[in-house]
Coordinates of C-alpha atoms in Angstrom, one line a residue:
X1 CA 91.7 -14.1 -40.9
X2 CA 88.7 -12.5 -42.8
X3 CA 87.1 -11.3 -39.6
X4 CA 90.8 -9.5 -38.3
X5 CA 90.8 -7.9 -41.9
X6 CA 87.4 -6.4 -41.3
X7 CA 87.7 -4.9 -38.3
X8 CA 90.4 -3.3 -38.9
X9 CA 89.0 -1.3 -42.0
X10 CA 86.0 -0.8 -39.5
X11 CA 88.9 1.4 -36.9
X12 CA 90.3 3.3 -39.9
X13 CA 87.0 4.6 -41.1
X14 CA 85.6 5.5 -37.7
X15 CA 88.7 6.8 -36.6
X16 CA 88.7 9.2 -40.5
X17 CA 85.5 10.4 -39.5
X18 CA 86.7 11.2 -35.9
X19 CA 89.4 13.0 -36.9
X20 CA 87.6 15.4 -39.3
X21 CA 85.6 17.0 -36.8
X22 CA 88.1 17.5 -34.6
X23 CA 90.8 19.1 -37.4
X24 CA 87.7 21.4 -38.5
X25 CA 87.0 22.3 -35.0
X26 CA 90.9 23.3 -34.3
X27 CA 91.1 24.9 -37.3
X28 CA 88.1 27.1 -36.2
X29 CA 89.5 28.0 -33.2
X30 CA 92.2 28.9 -33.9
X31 CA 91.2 31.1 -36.7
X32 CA 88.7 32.9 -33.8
X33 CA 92.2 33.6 -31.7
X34 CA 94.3 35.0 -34.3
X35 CA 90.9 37.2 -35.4
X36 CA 90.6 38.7 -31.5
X37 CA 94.4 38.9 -31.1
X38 CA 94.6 41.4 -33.5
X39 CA 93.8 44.7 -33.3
X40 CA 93.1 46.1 -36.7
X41 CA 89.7 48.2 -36.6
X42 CA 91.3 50.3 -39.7
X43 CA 90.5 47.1 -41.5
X44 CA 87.2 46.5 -40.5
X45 CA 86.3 50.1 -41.2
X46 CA 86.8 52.0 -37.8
X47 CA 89.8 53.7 -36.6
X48 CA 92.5 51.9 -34.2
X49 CA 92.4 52.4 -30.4
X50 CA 95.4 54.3 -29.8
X51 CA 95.6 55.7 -33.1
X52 CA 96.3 59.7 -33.2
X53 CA 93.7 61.8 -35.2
X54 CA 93.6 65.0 -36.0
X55 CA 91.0 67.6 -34.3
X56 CA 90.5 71.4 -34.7
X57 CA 92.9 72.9 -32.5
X58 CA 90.1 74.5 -30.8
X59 CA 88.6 71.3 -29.8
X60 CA 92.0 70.2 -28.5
X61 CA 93.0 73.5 -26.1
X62 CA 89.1 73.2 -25.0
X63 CA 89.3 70.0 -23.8
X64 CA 92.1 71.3 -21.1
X65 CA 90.0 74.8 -20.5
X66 CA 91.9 77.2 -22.9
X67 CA 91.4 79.1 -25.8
X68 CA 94.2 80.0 -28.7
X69 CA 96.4 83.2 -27.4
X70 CA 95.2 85.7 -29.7
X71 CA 98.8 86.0 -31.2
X72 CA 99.6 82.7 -32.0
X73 CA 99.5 80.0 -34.4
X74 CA 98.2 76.4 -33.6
X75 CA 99.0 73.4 -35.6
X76 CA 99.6 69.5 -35.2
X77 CA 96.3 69.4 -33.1
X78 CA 95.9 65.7 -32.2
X79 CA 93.3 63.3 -30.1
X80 CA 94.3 59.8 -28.8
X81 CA 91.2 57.8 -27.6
X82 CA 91.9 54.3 -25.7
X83 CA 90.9 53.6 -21.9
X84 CA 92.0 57.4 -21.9
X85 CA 91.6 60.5 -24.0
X86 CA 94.3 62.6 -24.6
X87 CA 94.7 66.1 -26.6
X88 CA 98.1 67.9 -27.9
X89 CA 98.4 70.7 -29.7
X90 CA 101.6 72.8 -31.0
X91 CA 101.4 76.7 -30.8
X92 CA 103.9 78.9 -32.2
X93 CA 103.5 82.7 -30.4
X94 CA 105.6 85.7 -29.2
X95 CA 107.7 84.8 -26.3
X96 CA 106.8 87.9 -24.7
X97 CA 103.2 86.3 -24.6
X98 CA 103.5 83.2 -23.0
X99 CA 103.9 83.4 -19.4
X100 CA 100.9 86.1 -19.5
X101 CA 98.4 83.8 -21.8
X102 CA 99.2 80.9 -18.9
X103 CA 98.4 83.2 -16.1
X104 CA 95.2 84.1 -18.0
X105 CA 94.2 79.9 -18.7
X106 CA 95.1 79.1 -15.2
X107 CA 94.9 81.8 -12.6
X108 CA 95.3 79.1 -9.9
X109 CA 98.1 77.1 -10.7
X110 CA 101.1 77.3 -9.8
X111 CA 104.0 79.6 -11.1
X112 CA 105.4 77.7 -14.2
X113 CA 108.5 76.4 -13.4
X114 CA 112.0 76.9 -15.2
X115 CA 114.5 74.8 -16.3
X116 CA 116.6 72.5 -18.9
X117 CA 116.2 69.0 -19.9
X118 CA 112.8 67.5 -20.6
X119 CA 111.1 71.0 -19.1
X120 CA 112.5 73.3 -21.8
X121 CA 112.4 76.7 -20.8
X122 CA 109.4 76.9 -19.1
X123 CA 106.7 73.8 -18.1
X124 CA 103.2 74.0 -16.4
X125 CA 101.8 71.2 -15.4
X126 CA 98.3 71.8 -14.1
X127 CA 96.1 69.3 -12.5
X128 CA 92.2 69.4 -10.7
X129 CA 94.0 69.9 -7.0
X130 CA 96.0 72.5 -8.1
X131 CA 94.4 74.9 -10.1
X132 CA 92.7 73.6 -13.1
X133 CA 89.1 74.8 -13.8
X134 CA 86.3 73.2 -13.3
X135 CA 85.4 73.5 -16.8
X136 CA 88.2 71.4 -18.0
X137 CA 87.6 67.6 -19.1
X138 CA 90.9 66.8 -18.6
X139 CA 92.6 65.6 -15.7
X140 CA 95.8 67.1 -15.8
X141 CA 97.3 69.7 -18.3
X142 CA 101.2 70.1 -19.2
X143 CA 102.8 72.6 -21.0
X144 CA 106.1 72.6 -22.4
X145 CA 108.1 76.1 -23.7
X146 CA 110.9 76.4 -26.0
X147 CA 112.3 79.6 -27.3
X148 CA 112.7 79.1 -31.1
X149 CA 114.6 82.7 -31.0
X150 CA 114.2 85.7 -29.3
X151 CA 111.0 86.3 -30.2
X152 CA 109.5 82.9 -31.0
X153 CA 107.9 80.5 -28.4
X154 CA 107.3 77.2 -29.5
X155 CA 104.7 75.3 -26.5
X156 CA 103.5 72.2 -26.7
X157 CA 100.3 71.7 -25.0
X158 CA 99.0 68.6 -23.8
X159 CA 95.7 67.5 -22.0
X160 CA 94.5 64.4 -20.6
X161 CA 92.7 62.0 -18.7
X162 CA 94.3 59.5 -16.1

């Protein structure tokens, strides 16, 4: 009976010491997936994939070949920067201005179109095949119009890359 006894308390130590490497080694792996799953770079110091920041609006209406209309006010003027970069910016100028400052930015496109719904009043949507210069880093550039009043345009410019 003394040898049974023995080797038995032999198992239950081996078997302690078995199990703490492998508990340890879970334990570390699993700490390594939760630390890649998430996606926090504002934590480790850097800014988040995806994560809108503001530019100079200048920097923004470059990046889709055009410069601020001489009459108008830009404001909200955003980058995101993931797998693709995209600019917006938010102009408030005369309506009378609008269509003119668009024929000015992209000769070659086409007319801007008119409409309700998700166009507004008036949208451009200007790509590399149709009209957008080749001093442009973006791929395509949309515009969206809305008339805030008869004298107020409110356009919403966008540029990105696909």
């Amino acid at each position: 009976m003394q040898a049974a006894d023995r080797g038995h308390t032999r198992w239950g130590i081996v078997l302690a010491f078995l199990a703490l490497p492998v508990v340890v080694l879970g334990v570390l792996i699993i700490g390594l997936f939760l630390w890649a799953w998430t996606d926090d770079d504002e934590a480790r110091g850097g800014t988040r994939a995806g994560a809108a920041t503001t530019v100079p609006c200048t920097e923004a209406l470059a990046f889709g070949a055009a410069e601020r209309p001489p009459n108008a006010r830009a404001h909200d003027c955003t980058v995101q920067r993931g797998i693709d970069t995209s600019y917006a910016a938010v102009l408030r100028m005369p309506r009378e201005d609008v269509r003119g400052w668009l024929r000015e930015t992209y000769p070659n496109a086409p007319k801007p179109r008119t409409g309700g719904g998700a166009c507004g009043a008036l949208c451009l949507d200007v790509t590399h095949e149709n009209g957008l210069p080749g001093t442009a880093e973006a791929h395509v550039v949309q515009v969206r119009v809305e008339y805030e009043n008869a004298e107020t345009a409110l356009v919403r410019f966008s540029a990105f890359t696909m």
